[in-house]
PDB file of C-alpha atoms in Angstrom:
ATOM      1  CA  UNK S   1       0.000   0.000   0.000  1.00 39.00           C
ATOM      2  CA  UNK S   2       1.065   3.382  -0.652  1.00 37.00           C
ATOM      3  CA  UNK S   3      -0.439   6.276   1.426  1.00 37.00           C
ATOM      4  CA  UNK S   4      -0.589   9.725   0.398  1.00 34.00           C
ATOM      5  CA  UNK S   5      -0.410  13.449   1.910  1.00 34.00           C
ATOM      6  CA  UNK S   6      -1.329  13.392   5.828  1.00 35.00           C
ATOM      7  CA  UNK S   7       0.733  14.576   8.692  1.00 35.00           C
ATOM      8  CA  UNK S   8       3.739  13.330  11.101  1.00 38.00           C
ATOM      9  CA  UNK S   9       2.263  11.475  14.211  1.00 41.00           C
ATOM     10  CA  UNK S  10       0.954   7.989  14.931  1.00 42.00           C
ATOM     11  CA  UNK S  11      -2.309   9.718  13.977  1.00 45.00           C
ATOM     12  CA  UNK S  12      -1.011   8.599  10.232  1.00 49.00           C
ATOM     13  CA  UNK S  13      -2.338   5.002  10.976  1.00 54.00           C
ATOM     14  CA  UNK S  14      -6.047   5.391  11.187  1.00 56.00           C
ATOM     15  CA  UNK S  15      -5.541   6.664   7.417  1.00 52.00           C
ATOM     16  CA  UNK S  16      -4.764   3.168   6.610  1.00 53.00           C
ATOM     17  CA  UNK S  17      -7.570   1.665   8.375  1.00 59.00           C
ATOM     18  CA  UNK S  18      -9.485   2.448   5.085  1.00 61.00           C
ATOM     19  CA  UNK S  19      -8.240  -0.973   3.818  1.00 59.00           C
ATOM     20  CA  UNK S  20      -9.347  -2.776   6.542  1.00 62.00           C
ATOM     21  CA  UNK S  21     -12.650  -1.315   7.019  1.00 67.00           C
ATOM     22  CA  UNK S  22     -13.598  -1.935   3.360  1.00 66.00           C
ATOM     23  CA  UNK S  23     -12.079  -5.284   3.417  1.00 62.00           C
ATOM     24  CA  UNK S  24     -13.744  -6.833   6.230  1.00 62.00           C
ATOM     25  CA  UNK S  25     -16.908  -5.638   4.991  1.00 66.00           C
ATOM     26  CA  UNK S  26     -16.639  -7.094   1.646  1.00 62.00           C
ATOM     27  CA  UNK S  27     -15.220 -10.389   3.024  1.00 59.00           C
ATOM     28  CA  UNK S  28     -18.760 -10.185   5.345  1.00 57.00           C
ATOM     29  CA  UNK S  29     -20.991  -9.563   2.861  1.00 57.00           C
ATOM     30  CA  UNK S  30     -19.872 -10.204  -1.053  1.00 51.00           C
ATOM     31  CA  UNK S  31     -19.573 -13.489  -2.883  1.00 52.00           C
ATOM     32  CA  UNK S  32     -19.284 -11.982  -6.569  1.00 52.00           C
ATOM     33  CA  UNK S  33     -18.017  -8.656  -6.863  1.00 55.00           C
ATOM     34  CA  UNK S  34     -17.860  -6.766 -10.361  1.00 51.00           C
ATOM     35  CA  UNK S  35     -15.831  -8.637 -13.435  1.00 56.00           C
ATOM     36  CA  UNK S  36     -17.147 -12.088 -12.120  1.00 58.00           C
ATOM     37  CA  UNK S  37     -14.180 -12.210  -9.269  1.00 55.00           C
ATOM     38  CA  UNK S  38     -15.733 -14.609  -6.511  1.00 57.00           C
ATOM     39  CA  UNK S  39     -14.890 -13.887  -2.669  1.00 56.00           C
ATOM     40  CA  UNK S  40     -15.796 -16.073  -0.265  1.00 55.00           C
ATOM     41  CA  UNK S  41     -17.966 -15.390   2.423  1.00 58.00           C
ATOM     42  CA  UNK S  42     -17.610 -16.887   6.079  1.00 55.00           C
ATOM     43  CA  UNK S  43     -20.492 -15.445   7.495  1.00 63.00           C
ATOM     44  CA  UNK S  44     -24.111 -15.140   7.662  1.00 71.00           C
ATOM     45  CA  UNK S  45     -25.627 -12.731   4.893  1.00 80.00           C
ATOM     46  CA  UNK S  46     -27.058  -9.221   6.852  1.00 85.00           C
ATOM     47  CA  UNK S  47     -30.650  -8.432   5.550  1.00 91.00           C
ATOM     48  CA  UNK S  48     -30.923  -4.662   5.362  1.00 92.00           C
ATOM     49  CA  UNK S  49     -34.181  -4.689   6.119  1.00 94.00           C
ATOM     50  CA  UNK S  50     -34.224  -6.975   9.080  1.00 94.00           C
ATOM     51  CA  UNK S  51     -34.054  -5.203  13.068  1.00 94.00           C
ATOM     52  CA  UNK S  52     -31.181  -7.838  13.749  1.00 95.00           C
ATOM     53  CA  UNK S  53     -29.226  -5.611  10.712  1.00 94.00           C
ATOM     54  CA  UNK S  54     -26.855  -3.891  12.973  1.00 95.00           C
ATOM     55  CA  UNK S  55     -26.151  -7.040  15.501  1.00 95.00           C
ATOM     56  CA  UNK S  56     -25.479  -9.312  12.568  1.00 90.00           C
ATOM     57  CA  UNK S  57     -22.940  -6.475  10.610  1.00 89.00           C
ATOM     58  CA  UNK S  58     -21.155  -6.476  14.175  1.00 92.00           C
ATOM     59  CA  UNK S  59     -20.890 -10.172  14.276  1.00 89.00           C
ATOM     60  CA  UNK S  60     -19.735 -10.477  10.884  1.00 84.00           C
ATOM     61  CA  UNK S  61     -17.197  -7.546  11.563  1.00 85.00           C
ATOM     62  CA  UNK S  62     -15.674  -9.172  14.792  1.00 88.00           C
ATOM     63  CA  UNK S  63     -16.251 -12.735  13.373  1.00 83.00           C
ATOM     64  CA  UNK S  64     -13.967 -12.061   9.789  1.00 80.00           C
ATOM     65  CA  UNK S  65     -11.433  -9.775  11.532  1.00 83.00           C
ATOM     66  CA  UNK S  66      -8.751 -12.787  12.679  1.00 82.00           C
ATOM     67  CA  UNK S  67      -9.030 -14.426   8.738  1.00 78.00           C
ATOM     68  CA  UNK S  68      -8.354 -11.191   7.526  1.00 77.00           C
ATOM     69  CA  UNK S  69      -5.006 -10.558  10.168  1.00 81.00           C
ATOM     70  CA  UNK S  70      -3.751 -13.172   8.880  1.00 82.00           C
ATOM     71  CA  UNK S  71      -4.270 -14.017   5.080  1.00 78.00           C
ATOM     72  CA  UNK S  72      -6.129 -10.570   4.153  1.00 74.00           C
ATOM     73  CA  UNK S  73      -8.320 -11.107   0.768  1.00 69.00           C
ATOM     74  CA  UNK S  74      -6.095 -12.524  -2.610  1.00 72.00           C
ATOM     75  CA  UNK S  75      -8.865 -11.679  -4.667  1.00 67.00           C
ATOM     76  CA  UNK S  76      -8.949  -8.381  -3.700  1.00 64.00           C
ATOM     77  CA  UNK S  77      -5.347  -7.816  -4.260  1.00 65.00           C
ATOM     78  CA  UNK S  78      -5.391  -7.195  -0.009  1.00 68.00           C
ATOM     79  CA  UNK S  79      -2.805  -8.198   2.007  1.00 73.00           C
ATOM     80  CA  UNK S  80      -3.613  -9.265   6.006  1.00 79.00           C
ATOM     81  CA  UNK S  81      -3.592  -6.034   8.236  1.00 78.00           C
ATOM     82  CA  UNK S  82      -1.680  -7.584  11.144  1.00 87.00           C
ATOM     83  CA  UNK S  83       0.936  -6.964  10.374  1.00 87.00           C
ATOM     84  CA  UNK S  84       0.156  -3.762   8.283  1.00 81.00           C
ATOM     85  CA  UNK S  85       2.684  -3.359   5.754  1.00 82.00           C
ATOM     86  CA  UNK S  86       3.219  -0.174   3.976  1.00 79.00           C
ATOM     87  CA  UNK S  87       5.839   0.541   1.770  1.00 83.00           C
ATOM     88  CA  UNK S  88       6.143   4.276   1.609  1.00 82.00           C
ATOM     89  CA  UNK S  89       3.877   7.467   3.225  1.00 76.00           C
ATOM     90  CA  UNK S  90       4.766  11.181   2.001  1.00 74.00           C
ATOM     91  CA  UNK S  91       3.470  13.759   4.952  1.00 73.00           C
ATOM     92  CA  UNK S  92       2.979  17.159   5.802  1.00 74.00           C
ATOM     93  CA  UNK S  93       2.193  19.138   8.877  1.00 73.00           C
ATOM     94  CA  UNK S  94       1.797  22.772   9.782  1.00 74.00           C
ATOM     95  CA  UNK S  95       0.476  23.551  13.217  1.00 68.00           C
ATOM     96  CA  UNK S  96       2.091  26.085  15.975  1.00 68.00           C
ATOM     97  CA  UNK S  97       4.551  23.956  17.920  1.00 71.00           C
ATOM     98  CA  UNK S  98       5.451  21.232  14.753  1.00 73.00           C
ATOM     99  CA  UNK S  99       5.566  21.452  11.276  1.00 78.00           C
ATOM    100  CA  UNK S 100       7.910  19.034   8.578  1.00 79.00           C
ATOM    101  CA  UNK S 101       8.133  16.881   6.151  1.00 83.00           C
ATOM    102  CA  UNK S 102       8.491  13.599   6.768  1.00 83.00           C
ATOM    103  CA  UNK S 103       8.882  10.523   4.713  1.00 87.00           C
ATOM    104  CA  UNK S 104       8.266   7.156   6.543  1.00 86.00           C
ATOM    105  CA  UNK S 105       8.969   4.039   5.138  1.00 91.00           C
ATOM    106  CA  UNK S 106       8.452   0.174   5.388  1.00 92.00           C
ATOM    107  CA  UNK S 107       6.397   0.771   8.052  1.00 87.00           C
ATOM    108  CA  UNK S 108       4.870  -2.261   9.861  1.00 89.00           C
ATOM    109  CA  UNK S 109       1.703  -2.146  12.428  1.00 88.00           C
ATOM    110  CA  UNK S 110       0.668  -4.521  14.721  1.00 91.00           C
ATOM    111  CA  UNK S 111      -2.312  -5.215  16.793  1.00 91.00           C
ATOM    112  CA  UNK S 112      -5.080  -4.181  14.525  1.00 86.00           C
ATOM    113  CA  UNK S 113      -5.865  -8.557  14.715  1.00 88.00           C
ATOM    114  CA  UNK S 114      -7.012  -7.406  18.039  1.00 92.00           C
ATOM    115  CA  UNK S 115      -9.496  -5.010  16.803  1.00 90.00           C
ATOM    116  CA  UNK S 116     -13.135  -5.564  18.414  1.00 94.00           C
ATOM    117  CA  UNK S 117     -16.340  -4.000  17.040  1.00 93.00           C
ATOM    118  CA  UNK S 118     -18.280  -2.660  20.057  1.00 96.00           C
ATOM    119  CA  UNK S 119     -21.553  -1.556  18.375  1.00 97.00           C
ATOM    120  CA  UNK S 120     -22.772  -1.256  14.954  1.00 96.00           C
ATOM    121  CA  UNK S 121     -25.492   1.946  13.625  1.00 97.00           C
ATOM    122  CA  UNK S 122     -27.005   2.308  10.900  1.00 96.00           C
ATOM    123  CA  UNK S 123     -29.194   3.716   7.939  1.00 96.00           C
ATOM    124  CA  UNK S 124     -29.330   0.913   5.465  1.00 94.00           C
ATOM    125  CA  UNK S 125     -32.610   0.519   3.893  1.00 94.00           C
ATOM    126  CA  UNK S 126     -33.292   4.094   2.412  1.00 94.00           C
ATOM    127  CA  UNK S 127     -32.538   3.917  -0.634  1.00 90.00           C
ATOM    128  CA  UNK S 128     -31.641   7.595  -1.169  1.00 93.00           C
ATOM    129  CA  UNK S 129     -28.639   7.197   1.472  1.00 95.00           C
ATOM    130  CA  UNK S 130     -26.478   5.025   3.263  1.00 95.00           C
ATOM    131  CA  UNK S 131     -25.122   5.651   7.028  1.00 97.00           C
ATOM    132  CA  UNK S 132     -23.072   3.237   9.009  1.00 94.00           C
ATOM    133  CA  UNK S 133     -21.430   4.058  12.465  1.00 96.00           C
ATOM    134  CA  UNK S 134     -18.710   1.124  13.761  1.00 93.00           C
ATOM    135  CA  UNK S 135     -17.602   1.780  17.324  1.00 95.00           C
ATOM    136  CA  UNK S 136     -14.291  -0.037  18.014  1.00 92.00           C
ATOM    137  CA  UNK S 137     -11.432  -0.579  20.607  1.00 94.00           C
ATOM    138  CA  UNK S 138      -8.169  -2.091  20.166  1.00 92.00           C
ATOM    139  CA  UNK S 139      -5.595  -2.594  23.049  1.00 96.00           C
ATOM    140  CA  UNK S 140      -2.439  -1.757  21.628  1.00 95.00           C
ATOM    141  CA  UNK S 141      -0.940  -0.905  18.622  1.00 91.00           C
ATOM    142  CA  UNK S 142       2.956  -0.708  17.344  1.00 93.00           C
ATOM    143  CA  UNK S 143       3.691   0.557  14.293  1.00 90.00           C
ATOM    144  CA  UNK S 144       8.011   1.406  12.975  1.00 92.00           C
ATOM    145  CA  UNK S 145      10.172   1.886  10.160  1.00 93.00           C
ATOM    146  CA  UNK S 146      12.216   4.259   8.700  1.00 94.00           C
ATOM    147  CA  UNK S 147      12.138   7.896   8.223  1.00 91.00           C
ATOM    148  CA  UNK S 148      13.420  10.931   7.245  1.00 91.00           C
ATOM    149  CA  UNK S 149      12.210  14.515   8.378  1.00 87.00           C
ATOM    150  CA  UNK S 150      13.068  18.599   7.941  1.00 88.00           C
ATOM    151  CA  UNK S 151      11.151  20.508  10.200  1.00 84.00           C
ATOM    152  CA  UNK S 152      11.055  22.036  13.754  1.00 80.00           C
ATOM    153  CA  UNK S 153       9.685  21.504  17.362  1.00 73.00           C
ATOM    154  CA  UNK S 154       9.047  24.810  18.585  1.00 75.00           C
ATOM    155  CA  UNK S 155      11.705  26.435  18.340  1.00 80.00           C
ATOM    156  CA  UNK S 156      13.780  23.571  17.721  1.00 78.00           C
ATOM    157  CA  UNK S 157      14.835  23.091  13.736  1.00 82.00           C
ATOM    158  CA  UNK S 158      14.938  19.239  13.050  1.00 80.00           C
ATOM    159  CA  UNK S 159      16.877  17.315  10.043  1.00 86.00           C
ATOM    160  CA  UNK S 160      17.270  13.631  10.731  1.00 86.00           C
ATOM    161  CA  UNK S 161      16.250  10.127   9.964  1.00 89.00           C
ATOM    162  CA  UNK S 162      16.360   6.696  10.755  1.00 92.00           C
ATOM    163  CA  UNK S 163      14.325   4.275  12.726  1.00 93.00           C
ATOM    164  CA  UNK S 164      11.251   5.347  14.209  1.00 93.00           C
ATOM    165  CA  UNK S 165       8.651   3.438  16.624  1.00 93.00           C
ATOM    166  CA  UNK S 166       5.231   4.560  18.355  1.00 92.00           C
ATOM    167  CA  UNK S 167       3.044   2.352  20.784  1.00 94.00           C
ATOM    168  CA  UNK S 168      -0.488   3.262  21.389  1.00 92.00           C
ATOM    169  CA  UNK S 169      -2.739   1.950  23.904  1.00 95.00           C
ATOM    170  CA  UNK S 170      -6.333   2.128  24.686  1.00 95.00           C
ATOM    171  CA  UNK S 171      -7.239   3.431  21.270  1.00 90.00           C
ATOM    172  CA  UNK S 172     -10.921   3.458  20.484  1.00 92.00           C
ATOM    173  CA  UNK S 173     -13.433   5.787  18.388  1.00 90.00           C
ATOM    174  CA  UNK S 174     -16.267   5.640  15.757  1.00 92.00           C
ATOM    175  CA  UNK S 175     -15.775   5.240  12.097  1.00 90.00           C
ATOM    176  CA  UNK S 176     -18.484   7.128  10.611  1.00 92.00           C
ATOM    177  CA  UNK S 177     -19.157   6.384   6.536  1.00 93.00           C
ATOM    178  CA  UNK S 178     -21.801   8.636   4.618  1.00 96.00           C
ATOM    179  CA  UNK S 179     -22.491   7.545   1.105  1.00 95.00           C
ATOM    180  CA  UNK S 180     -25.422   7.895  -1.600  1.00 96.00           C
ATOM    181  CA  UNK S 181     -26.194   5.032  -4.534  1.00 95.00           C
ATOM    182  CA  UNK S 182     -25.185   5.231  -7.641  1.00 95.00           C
ATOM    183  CA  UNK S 183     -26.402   3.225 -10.611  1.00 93.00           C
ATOM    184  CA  UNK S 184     -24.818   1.825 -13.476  1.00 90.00           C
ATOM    185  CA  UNK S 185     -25.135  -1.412 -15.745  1.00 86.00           C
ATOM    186  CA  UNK S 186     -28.874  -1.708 -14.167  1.00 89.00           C
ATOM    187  CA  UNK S 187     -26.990  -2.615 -10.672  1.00 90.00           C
ATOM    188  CA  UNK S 188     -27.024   0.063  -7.801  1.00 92.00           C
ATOM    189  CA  UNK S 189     -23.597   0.329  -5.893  1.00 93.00           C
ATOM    190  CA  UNK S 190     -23.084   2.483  -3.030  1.00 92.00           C
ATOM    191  CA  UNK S 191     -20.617   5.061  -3.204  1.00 95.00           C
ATOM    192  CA  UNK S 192     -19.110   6.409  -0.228  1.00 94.00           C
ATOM    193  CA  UNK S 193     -19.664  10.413  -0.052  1.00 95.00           C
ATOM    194  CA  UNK S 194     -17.455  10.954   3.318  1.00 93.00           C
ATOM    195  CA  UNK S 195     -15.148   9.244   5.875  1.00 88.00           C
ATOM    196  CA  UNK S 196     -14.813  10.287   9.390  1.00 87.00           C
ATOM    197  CA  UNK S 197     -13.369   9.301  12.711  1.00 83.00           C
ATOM    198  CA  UNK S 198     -12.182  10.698  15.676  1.00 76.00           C
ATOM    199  CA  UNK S 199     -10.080   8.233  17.600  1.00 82.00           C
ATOM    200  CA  UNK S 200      -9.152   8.705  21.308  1.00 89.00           C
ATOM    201  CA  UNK S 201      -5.986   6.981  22.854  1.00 90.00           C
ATOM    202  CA  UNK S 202      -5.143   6.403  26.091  1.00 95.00           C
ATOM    203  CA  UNK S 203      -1.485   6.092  25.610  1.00 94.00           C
ATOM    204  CA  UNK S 204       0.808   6.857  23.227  1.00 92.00           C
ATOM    205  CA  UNK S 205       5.421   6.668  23.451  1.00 94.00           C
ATOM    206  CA  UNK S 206       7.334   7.569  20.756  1.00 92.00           C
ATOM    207  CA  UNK S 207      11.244   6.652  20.027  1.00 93.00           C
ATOM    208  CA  UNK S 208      12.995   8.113  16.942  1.00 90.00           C
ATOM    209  CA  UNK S 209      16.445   7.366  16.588  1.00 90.00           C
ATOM    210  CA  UNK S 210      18.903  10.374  15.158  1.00 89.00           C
ATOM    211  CA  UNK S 211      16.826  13.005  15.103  1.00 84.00           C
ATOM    212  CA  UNK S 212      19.070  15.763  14.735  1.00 85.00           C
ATOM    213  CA  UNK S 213      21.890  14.566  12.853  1.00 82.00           C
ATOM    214  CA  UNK S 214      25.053  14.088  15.207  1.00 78.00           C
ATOM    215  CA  UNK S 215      23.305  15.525  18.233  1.00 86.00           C
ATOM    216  CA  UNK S 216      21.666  12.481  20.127  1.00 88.00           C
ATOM    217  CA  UNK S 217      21.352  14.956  23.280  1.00 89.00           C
ATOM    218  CA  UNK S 218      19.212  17.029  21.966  1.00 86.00           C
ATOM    219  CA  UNK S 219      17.083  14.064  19.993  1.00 87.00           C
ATOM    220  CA  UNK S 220      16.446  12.820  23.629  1.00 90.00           C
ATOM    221  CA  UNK S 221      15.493  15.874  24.919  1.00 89.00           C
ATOM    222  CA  UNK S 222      13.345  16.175  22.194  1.00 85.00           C
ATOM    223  CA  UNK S 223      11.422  13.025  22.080  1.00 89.00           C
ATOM    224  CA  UNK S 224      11.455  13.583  25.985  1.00 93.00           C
ATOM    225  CA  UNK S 225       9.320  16.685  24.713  1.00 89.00           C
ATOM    226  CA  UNK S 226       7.294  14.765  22.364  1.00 87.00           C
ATOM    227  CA  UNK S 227       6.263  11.998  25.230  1.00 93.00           C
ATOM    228  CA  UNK S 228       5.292  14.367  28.214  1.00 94.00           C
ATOM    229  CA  UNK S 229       3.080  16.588  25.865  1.00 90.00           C
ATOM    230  CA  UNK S 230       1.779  14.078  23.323  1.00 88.00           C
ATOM    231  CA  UNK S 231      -1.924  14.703  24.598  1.00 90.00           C
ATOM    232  CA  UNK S 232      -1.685  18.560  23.634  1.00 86.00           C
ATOM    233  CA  UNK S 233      -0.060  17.692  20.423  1.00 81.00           C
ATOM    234  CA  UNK S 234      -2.319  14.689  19.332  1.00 81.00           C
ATOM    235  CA  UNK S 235      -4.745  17.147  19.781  1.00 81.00           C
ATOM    236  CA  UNK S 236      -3.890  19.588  17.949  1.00 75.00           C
ATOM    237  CA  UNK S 237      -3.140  17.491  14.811  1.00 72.00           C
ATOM    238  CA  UNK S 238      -6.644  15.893  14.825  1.00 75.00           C
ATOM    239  CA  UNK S 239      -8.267  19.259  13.757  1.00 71.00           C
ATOM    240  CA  UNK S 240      -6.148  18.736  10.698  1.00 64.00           C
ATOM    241  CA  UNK S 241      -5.809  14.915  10.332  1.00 66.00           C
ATOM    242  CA  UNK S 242      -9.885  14.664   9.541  1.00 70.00           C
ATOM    243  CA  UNK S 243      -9.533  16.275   6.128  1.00 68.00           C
ATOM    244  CA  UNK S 244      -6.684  14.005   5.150  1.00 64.00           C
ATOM    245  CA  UNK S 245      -8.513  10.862   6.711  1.00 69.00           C
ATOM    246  CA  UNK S 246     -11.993  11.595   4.849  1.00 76.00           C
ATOM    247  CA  UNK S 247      -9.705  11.922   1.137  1.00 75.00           C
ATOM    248  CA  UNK S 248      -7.436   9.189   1.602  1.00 72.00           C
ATOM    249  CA  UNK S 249      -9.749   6.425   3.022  1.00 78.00           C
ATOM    250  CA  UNK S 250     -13.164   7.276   0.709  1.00 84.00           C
ATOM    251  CA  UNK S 251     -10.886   6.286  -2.643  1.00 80.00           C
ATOM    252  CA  UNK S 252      -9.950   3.347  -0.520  1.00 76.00           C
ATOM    253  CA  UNK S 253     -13.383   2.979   0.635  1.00 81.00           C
ATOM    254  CA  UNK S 254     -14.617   3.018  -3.198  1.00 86.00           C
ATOM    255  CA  UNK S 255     -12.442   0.812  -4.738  1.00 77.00           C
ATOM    256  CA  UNK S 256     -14.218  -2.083  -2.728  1.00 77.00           C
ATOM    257  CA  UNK S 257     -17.955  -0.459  -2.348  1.00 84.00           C
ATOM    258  CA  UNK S 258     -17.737   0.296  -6.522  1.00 86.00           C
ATOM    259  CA  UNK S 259     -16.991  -3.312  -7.000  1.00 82.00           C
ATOM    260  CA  UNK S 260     -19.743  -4.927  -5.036  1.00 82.00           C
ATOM    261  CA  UNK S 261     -23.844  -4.800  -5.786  1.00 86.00           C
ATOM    262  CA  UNK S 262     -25.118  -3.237  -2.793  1.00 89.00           C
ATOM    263  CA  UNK S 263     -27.840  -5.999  -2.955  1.00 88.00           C
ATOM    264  CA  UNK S 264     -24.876  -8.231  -2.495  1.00 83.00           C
ATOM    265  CA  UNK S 265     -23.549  -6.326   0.124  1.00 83.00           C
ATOM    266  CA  UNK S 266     -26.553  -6.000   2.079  1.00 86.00           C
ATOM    267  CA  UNK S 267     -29.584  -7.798   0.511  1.00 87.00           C
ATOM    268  CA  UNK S 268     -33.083  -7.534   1.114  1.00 90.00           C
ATOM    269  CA  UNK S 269     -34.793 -10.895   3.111  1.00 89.00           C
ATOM    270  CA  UNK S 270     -37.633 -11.920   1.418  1.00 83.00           C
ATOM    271  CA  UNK S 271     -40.968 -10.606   2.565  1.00 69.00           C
TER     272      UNK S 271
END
């Protein structure tokens, strides 16, 4: 996977969680997606216009999530998410204590096997609009690599790079997706109109190694920085992170929800 334009923080993995979300529900819900490419389904189908709708998206959600950890979807051209690999992610940030460029790459994330779905919403049967709201938790995630940053903390110019690694605990929130049909080839496919989320974390450590180039004092007192605030600075980024997350994960979003019938995705019990 390659990620685009976002912003330097461990906030840069829920941007990635596009895949997953749109993988696990296709894995749920699809058997024969657009061009005749079977995927198998390991669940119960989720009648849109049943009252059990909601409970049985959950279950299929929490039920599909270890398969896809570990072999993700080959027909799909998706990889497993746990371990996330991503081979390269361009950011930039602009706030009042950091701004830089950074380039990460071969990044790896892992815990998102552990991800549990803790209540589904929805508005699935109109068919003017589509609304789902996922609430999830997931103890701890670890995501490293490589990078390589210009910028400045405060007052503090940085140029360095080399390996990175951030652990986050306690890291829950909402996805929110917002989309409208759209009909072609006399199917009707849901398109995704807007992604949100606004994750919350409990804990959060960062460790970059040579952050300023031949000063590893100041790259500790720096990070030190970067630890004892992270709250206020997590923060601050999330203002700007939503933008980035809604463009990034809707084309992700769409390449699986333009592929798949929405009466495949969520069909209609007989009456």
């Amino acid at each position: 996977y390659k990620a685009g334009h976002t912003f330097p923080s461990a906030v840069t993995m829920w941007a990635l969680w596009g895949v997953t979300i749109a993988a696990v529900l296709a894995y749920a819900g699809a058997a024969i997606i657009k061009g005749d490419i079977e995927v198998p389904t390991y669940t119960e189908p989720c009648y849109r216009n049943k009252p059990e709708f909601n409970d049985c998206v959950k279950r299929a959600l929490q039920g599909i999530i270890p398969k896809l950890a570990k072999v993700g979807i080959p027909e799909l051209e998706l990889e497993s998410i746990d371990p996330l690999r991503v081979a390269e992610m361009a950011m930039a940030y602009d706030a009042n204590v950091i701004a830089g460029k950074v380039i990460l790459k071969d990044t790896v994330t892992r815990g998102i096997g552990k991800l549990k779905i803790m209540a589904v919403r929805s508005v699935a049967n109109d068919p003017t609009r589509f609304m789902m709201e996922i609430d999830f938790y997931i103890p701890k995630m670890v995501t490293g690599g490589f990078y390589s940053m210009q910028g400045h903390v405060g007052d503090i110019p940085i140029t360095g790079g080399d390996t990175y690694n951030i652990t986050m605990g306690g890291v829950s929130g909402t996805w929110r997706l917002t989309g409208s049909p759209l009909a072609e080839n006399d199917q009707t496919f849901m398109r995704i109109d807007k992604f949100e989320v606004i994750p919350e974390v409990q804990a959060l450590k960062v460790h970059a190694n040579n952050l300023f180039k031949g000063n590893p004092e100041l790259s500790t007192v720096t990070i030190a920085f970067v630890n004892r605030f992270w709250r206020e600075l997590y923060d601050e980024m999330l203002p700007y992170a939503q933008e980035s997350f809604d463009k990034t994960v809707r084309q992700i979003l769409n390449k699986i929800f333009l592929k798949i019938p929405y009466d495949q995705l969520f069909p209609l019990a007989q009456q």
